[in-house]
PDB file of C-alpha atoms in Angstrom:
ATOM      1  CA  UNK A   1       9.880  -2.903 -25.436  1.00 39.00           C
ATOM      2  CA  UNK A   2       8.534  -5.981 -23.648  1.00 39.00           C
ATOM      3  CA  UNK A   3      12.080  -7.127 -22.947  1.00 37.00           C
ATOM      4  CA  UNK A   4      12.862  -3.699 -21.445  1.00 36.00           C
ATOM      5  CA  UNK A   5       9.945  -4.096 -19.010  1.00 36.00           C
ATOM      6  CA  UNK A   6      11.042  -7.584 -18.062  1.00 36.00           C
ATOM      7  CA  UNK A   7      14.638  -6.427 -17.651  1.00 38.00           C
ATOM      8  CA  UNK A   8      13.440  -3.774 -15.209  1.00 37.00           C
ATOM      9  CA  UNK A   9      11.912  -6.546 -13.127  1.00 38.00           C
ATOM     10  CA  UNK A  10       8.324  -5.470 -13.765  1.00 38.00           C
ATOM     11  CA  UNK A  11       5.497  -7.744 -14.645  1.00 39.00           C
ATOM     12  CA  UNK A  12       4.422  -6.080 -17.898  1.00 38.00           C
ATOM     13  CA  UNK A  13       0.757  -6.984 -17.713  1.00 39.00           C
ATOM     14  CA  UNK A  14       0.325  -5.771 -14.145  1.00 41.00           C
ATOM     15  CA  UNK A  15       2.301  -2.576 -14.739  1.00 38.00           C
ATOM     16  CA  UNK A  16       0.233  -1.692 -17.791  1.00 38.00           C
ATOM     17  CA  UNK A  17      -2.916  -2.605 -15.939  1.00 41.00           C
ATOM     18  CA  UNK A  18      -1.989  -0.172 -13.169  1.00 39.00           C
ATOM     19  CA  UNK A  19      -1.479   2.499 -15.819  1.00 40.00           C
ATOM     20  CA  UNK A  20      -4.868   1.694 -17.308  1.00 44.00           C
ATOM     21  CA  UNK A  21      -3.583   0.241 -20.590  1.00 42.00           C
ATOM     22  CA  UNK A  22      -5.414  -2.616 -22.205  1.00 44.00           C
ATOM     23  CA  UNK A  23      -3.617  -5.653 -23.670  1.00 42.00           C
ATOM     24  CA  UNK A  24      -4.639  -4.702 -27.215  1.00 39.00           C
ATOM     25  CA  UNK A  25      -2.921  -1.319 -26.811  1.00 37.00           C
ATOM     26  CA  UNK A  26       0.246  -3.065 -25.696  1.00 37.00           C
ATOM     27  CA  UNK A  27       0.280  -4.971 -28.975  1.00 38.00           C
ATOM     28  CA  UNK A  28      -0.087  -1.768 -30.972  1.00 39.00           C
ATOM     29  CA  UNK A  29      -3.770  -2.354 -31.627  1.00 39.00           C
ATOM     30  CA  UNK A  30      -6.443   0.078 -30.603  1.00 39.00           C
ATOM     31  CA  UNK A  31      -9.515  -1.183 -28.766  1.00 42.00           C
ATOM     32  CA  UNK A  32     -12.625  -1.062 -30.923  1.00 46.00           C
ATOM     33  CA  UNK A  33     -14.338   2.298 -30.695  1.00 50.00           C
ATOM     34  CA  UNK A  34     -17.810   2.183 -29.266  1.00 53.00           C
ATOM     35  CA  UNK A  35     -20.404   3.193 -31.791  1.00 56.00           C
ATOM     36  CA  UNK A  36     -23.036   5.485 -30.380  1.00 63.00           C
ATOM     37  CA  UNK A  37     -26.001   3.526 -29.034  1.00 66.00           C
ATOM     38  CA  UNK A  38     -24.184   0.196 -29.077  1.00 72.00           C
ATOM     39  CA  UNK A  39     -22.884  -1.324 -25.848  1.00 73.00           C
ATOM     40  CA  UNK A  40     -19.149  -1.712 -25.411  1.00 83.00           C
ATOM     41  CA  UNK A  41     -18.012  -5.316 -25.488  1.00 90.00           C
ATOM     42  CA  UNK A  42     -17.371  -6.825 -22.055  1.00 93.00           C
ATOM     43  CA  UNK A  43     -14.125  -8.619 -21.379  1.00 94.00           C
ATOM     44  CA  UNK A  44     -13.505 -11.443 -18.908  1.00 94.00           C
ATOM     45  CA  UNK A  45     -12.694  -9.002 -16.078  1.00 95.00           C
ATOM     46  CA  UNK A  46     -15.945  -7.081 -16.653  1.00 95.00           C
ATOM     47  CA  UNK A  47     -17.919 -10.336 -16.565  1.00 94.00           C
ATOM     48  CA  UNK A  48     -16.124 -11.395 -13.355  1.00 94.00           C
ATOM     49  CA  UNK A  49     -16.960  -8.034 -11.774  1.00 95.00           C
ATOM     50  CA  UNK A  50     -20.618  -8.428 -12.765  1.00 93.00           C
ATOM     51  CA  UNK A  51     -20.695 -11.927 -11.260  1.00 91.00           C
ATOM     52  CA  UNK A  52     -19.194 -10.694  -7.978  1.00 92.00           C
ATOM     53  CA  UNK A  53     -21.598  -7.748  -7.702  1.00 92.00           C
ATOM     54  CA  UNK A  54     -24.596  -9.884  -8.656  1.00 88.00           C
ATOM     55  CA  UNK A  55     -23.698 -12.329  -5.899  1.00 84.00           C
ATOM     56  CA  UNK A  56     -22.834  -9.608  -3.358  1.00 88.00           C
ATOM     57  CA  UNK A  57     -23.909  -6.089  -4.234  1.00 88.00           C
ATOM     58  CA  UNK A  58     -22.231  -4.852  -1.055  1.00 91.00           C
ATOM     59  CA  UNK A  59     -18.761  -6.050  -2.078  1.00 93.00           C
ATOM     60  CA  UNK A  60     -16.179  -3.307  -1.580  1.00 94.00           C
ATOM     61  CA  UNK A  61     -14.084  -1.948  -4.421  1.00 95.00           C
ATOM     62  CA  UNK A  62     -11.041  -3.370  -2.670  1.00 96.00           C
ATOM     63  CA  UNK A  63     -12.583  -6.844  -2.486  1.00 96.00           C
ATOM     64  CA  UNK A  64     -13.670  -6.738  -6.138  1.00 96.00           C
ATOM     65  CA  UNK A  65     -10.223  -5.553  -7.234  1.00 97.00           C
ATOM     66  CA  UNK A  66      -8.463  -8.320  -5.308  1.00 96.00           C
ATOM     67  CA  UNK A  67     -10.788 -11.026  -6.652  1.00 96.00           C
ATOM     68  CA  UNK A  68     -10.372 -10.000 -10.312  1.00 96.00           C
ATOM     69  CA  UNK A  69      -6.661  -9.157  -9.915  1.00 96.00           C
ATOM     70  CA  UNK A  70      -6.743  -5.481 -10.897  1.00 96.00           C
ATOM     71  CA  UNK A  71      -5.928  -2.288  -9.025  1.00 96.00           C
ATOM     72  CA  UNK A  72      -8.628  -0.577  -6.987  1.00 95.00           C
ATOM     73  CA  UNK A  73      -8.557   2.364  -9.410  1.00 96.00           C
ATOM     74  CA  UNK A  74      -9.072  -0.002 -12.345  1.00 96.00           C
ATOM     75  CA  UNK A  75     -11.944  -1.814 -10.587  1.00 96.00           C
ATOM     76  CA  UNK A  76     -13.531   1.527  -9.669  1.00 95.00           C
ATOM     77  CA  UNK A  77     -13.240   2.789 -13.259  1.00 95.00           C
ATOM     78  CA  UNK A  78     -14.653  -0.438 -14.684  1.00 95.00           C
ATOM     79  CA  UNK A  79     -17.638  -0.428 -12.308  1.00 95.00           C
ATOM     80  CA  UNK A  80     -18.357   3.214 -13.140  1.00 94.00           C
ATOM     81  CA  UNK A  81     -18.140   2.416 -16.869  1.00 94.00           C
ATOM     82  CA  UNK A  82     -20.548  -0.505 -16.403  1.00 94.00           C
ATOM     83  CA  UNK A  83     -22.948   1.849 -14.614  1.00 93.00           C
ATOM     84  CA  UNK A  84     -22.529   4.624 -17.219  1.00 92.00           C
ATOM     85  CA  UNK A  85     -23.096   2.144 -20.053  1.00 92.00           C
ATOM     86  CA  UNK A  86     -26.295   0.914 -18.378  1.00 91.00           C
ATOM     87  CA  UNK A  87     -24.975  -2.614 -17.843  1.00 93.00           C
ATOM     88  CA  UNK A  88     -25.379  -2.194 -14.081  1.00 93.00           C
ATOM     89  CA  UNK A  89     -28.795  -0.649 -13.523  1.00 90.00           C
ATOM     90  CA  UNK A  90     -28.577  -0.366  -9.764  1.00 88.00           C
ATOM     91  CA  UNK A  91     -27.893  -2.129  -6.508  1.00 86.00           C
ATOM     92  CA  UNK A  92     -30.477  -3.566  -4.179  1.00 81.00           C
ATOM     93  CA  UNK A  93     -31.336  -6.049  -1.505  1.00 80.00           C
ATOM     94  CA  UNK A  94     -32.994  -9.409  -2.062  1.00 79.00           C
ATOM     95  CA  UNK A  95     -36.005  -9.322   0.229  1.00 80.00           C
ATOM     96  CA  UNK A  96     -37.899 -12.122   1.907  1.00 77.00           C
ATOM     97  CA  UNK A  97     -41.325 -10.634   1.199  1.00 81.00           C
ATOM     98  CA  UNK A  98     -43.161 -12.836   3.668  1.00 82.00           C
ATOM     99  CA  UNK A  99     -40.895 -11.740   6.548  1.00 80.00           C
ATOM    100  CA  UNK A 100     -41.255  -8.144   5.369  1.00 83.00           C
ATOM    101  CA  UNK A 101     -45.020  -8.331   5.902  1.00 84.00           C
ATOM    102  CA  UNK A 102     -45.940  -9.060   2.294  1.00 81.00           C
ATOM    103  CA  UNK A 103     -47.370 -12.557   2.644  1.00 88.00           C
ATOM    104  CA  UNK A 104     -49.254 -12.692  -0.667  1.00 94.00           C
ATOM    105  CA  UNK A 105     -47.357 -12.704  -3.949  1.00 94.00           C
ATOM    106  CA  UNK A 106     -48.750 -13.182  -7.433  1.00 96.00           C
ATOM    107  CA  UNK A 107     -47.837 -13.003 -11.085  1.00 97.00           C
ATOM    108  CA  UNK A 108     -50.581 -11.212 -12.939  1.00 98.00           C
ATOM    109  CA  UNK A 109     -50.903 -11.457 -16.696  1.00 98.00           C
ATOM    110  CA  UNK A 110     -52.591  -8.634 -18.567  1.00 98.00           C
ATOM    111  CA  UNK A 111     -53.976  -8.267 -22.041  1.00 98.00           C
ATOM    112  CA  UNK A 112     -53.866  -4.632 -23.054  1.00 97.00           C
ATOM    113  CA  UNK A 113     -55.092  -2.445 -25.910  1.00 97.00           C
ATOM    114  CA  UNK A 114     -52.594  -2.524 -28.783  1.00 95.00           C
ATOM    115  CA  UNK A 115     -49.908   0.209 -28.690  1.00 95.00           C
ATOM    116  CA  UNK A 116     -50.648   1.279 -25.089  1.00 97.00           C
ATOM    117  CA  UNK A 117     -47.618  -0.349 -23.416  1.00 96.00           C
ATOM    118  CA  UNK A 118     -45.956   2.908 -22.336  1.00 96.00           C
ATOM    119  CA  UNK A 119     -49.163   4.293 -20.849  1.00 96.00           C
ATOM    120  CA  UNK A 120     -49.944   1.049 -19.030  1.00 97.00           C
ATOM    121  CA  UNK A 121     -46.354   0.685 -17.779  1.00 97.00           C
ATOM    122  CA  UNK A 122     -46.470   4.142 -16.178  1.00 96.00           C
ATOM    123  CA  UNK A 123     -49.696   3.263 -14.372  1.00 96.00           C
ATOM    124  CA  UNK A 124     -48.371  -0.126 -13.223  1.00 96.00           C
ATOM    125  CA  UNK A 125     -45.253   1.524 -11.767  1.00 95.00           C
ATOM    126  CA  UNK A 126     -47.467   3.384  -9.295  1.00 94.00           C
ATOM    127  CA  UNK A 127     -49.111   0.229  -7.921  1.00 94.00           C
ATOM    128  CA  UNK A 128     -48.218  -0.624  -4.320  1.00 90.00           C
ATOM    129  CA  UNK A 129     -46.197  -3.829  -4.196  1.00 92.00           C
ATOM    130  CA  UNK A 130     -45.384  -4.000  -7.929  1.00 95.00           C
ATOM    131  CA  UNK A 131     -41.857  -5.357  -8.198  1.00 92.00           C
ATOM    132  CA  UNK A 132     -41.448  -6.444 -11.818  1.00 94.00           C
ATOM    133  CA  UNK A 133     -43.168  -5.390 -15.025  1.00 97.00           C
ATOM    134  CA  UNK A 134     -42.426  -6.925 -18.423  1.00 97.00           C
ATOM    135  CA  UNK A 135     -43.829  -6.598 -21.925  1.00 97.00           C
ATOM    136  CA  UNK A 136     -43.892 -10.155 -23.260  1.00 97.00           C
ATOM    137  CA  UNK A 137     -44.994 -12.178 -26.256  1.00 96.00           C
ATOM    138  CA  UNK A 138     -47.533 -14.968 -26.235  1.00 94.00           C
ATOM    139  CA  UNK A 139     -51.102 -15.293 -25.016  1.00 95.00           C
ATOM    140  CA  UNK A 140     -50.916 -12.107 -22.943  1.00 97.00           C
ATOM    141  CA  UNK A 141     -49.069  -8.800 -23.242  1.00 97.00           C
ATOM    142  CA  UNK A 142     -47.769  -7.890 -19.794  1.00 98.00           C
ATOM    143  CA  UNK A 143     -46.417  -9.898 -16.871  1.00 97.00           C
ATOM    144  CA  UNK A 144     -46.593  -8.184 -13.498  1.00 97.00           C
ATOM    145  CA  UNK A 145     -45.175  -9.454 -10.202  1.00 96.00           C
ATOM    146  CA  UNK A 146     -46.758  -8.017  -7.061  1.00 96.00           C
ATOM    147  CA  UNK A 147     -46.280  -8.511  -3.317  1.00 96.00           C
ATOM    148  CA  UNK A 148     -49.103  -7.513  -0.974  1.00 95.00           C
ATOM    149  CA  UNK A 149     -49.673  -7.891   2.776  1.00 95.00           C
ATOM    150  CA  UNK A 150     -52.442 -10.478   2.304  1.00 94.00           C
ATOM    151  CA  UNK A 151     -54.987 -11.932  -0.124  1.00 94.00           C
ATOM    152  CA  UNK A 152     -57.507  -9.180   0.658  1.00 96.00           C
ATOM    153  CA  UNK A 153     -54.995  -6.521  -0.469  1.00 96.00           C
ATOM    154  CA  UNK A 154     -54.147  -8.606  -3.554  1.00 96.00           C
ATOM    155  CA  UNK A 155     -57.837  -8.902  -4.434  1.00 96.00           C
ATOM    156  CA  UNK A 156     -58.270  -5.133  -4.039  1.00 96.00           C
ATOM    157  CA  UNK A 157     -55.239  -4.462  -6.220  1.00 96.00           C
ATOM    158  CA  UNK A 158     -56.493  -6.692  -9.034  1.00 96.00           C
ATOM    159  CA  UNK A 159     -60.227  -5.950  -8.957  1.00 95.00           C
ATOM    160  CA  UNK A 160     -60.064  -2.253  -8.168  1.00 94.00           C
ATOM    161  CA  UNK A 161     -56.737  -0.871  -9.347  1.00 95.00           C
ATOM    162  CA  UNK A 162     -55.751  -3.055 -12.324  1.00 96.00           C
ATOM    163  CA  UNK A 163     -59.146  -3.637 -13.842  1.00 94.00           C
ATOM    164  CA  UNK A 164     -59.954   0.081 -13.659  1.00 95.00           C
ATOM    165  CA  UNK A 165     -57.113   0.946 -16.047  1.00 96.00           C
ATOM    166  CA  UNK A 166     -58.938   1.626 -19.343  1.00 96.00           C
ATOM    167  CA  UNK A 167     -56.200   0.050 -21.496  1.00 97.00           C
ATOM    168  CA  UNK A 168     -56.325  -3.263 -19.575  1.00 97.00           C
ATOM    169  CA  UNK A 169     -58.628  -5.681 -21.400  1.00 97.00           C
ATOM    170  CA  UNK A 170     -58.271  -8.660 -19.056  1.00 96.00           C
ATOM    171  CA  UNK A 171     -56.173 -10.064 -16.203  1.00 97.00           C
ATOM    172  CA  UNK A 172     -55.280 -13.481 -14.862  1.00 97.00           C
ATOM    173  CA  UNK A 173     -53.775 -13.932 -11.396  1.00 97.00           C
ATOM    174  CA  UNK A 174     -51.320 -16.707 -10.574  1.00 97.00           C
ATOM    175  CA  UNK A 175     -50.702 -17.028  -6.821  1.00 95.00           C
ATOM    176  CA  UNK A 176     -47.134 -17.713  -5.740  1.00 94.00           C
ATOM    177  CA  UNK A 177     -47.046 -20.466  -3.106  1.00 92.00           C
ATOM    178  CA  UNK A 178     -43.296 -20.412  -2.611  1.00 87.00           C
ATOM    179  CA  UNK A 179     -40.449 -18.491  -4.217  1.00 81.00           C
ATOM    180  CA  UNK A 180     -36.683 -18.652  -4.253  1.00 76.00           C
ATOM    181  CA  UNK A 181     -34.151 -16.161  -5.588  1.00 71.00           C
ATOM    182  CA  UNK A 182     -31.675 -17.913  -7.813  1.00 67.00           C
ATOM    183  CA  UNK A 183     -28.112 -17.281  -6.805  1.00 62.00           C
ATOM    184  CA  UNK A 184     -25.503 -17.071  -9.542  1.00 56.00           C
ATOM    185  CA  UNK A 185     -23.229 -20.086  -9.724  1.00 53.00           C
ATOM    186  CA  UNK A 186     -19.900 -19.575  -8.025  1.00 48.00           C
TER     187      UNK A 186
END
């Protein structure tokens, strides 16, 4: 069969790729079925697509397809699968918070009442300027990143909003003097 494709003058891999076949299917093997709840394994093309979109979330389907050497339809299908599988959670802009009028940034650690994470998380999501919330291990329970217009607004957020949440036992504020988004390596 492979010799028939080559005799027709087609590049077998590219032709099958355009038809949506995977290399394992070409060899008579079936790709592993995804078990419910488990993520599908990512191949090299998926990882390349993720790298491109992480570096430039505005990259066009055409650009992504050309850079990973697949058809636009294949790139489109792969990106949609990555979104459907929850690998890609969304697209957004990297913001210079100081230039956007949010000159005070801080990491705030919280100790919370045991087994109240979901309740606390919902309340933290409503805070103005909250940009990252994580349940962590160690000396504290929650790590919160906030951006506020100034230190007065930060103080108000911590002393009034955070410390009034009944499940929050204590807080510690770490001011950010300078920050830098890490770019993925090219």
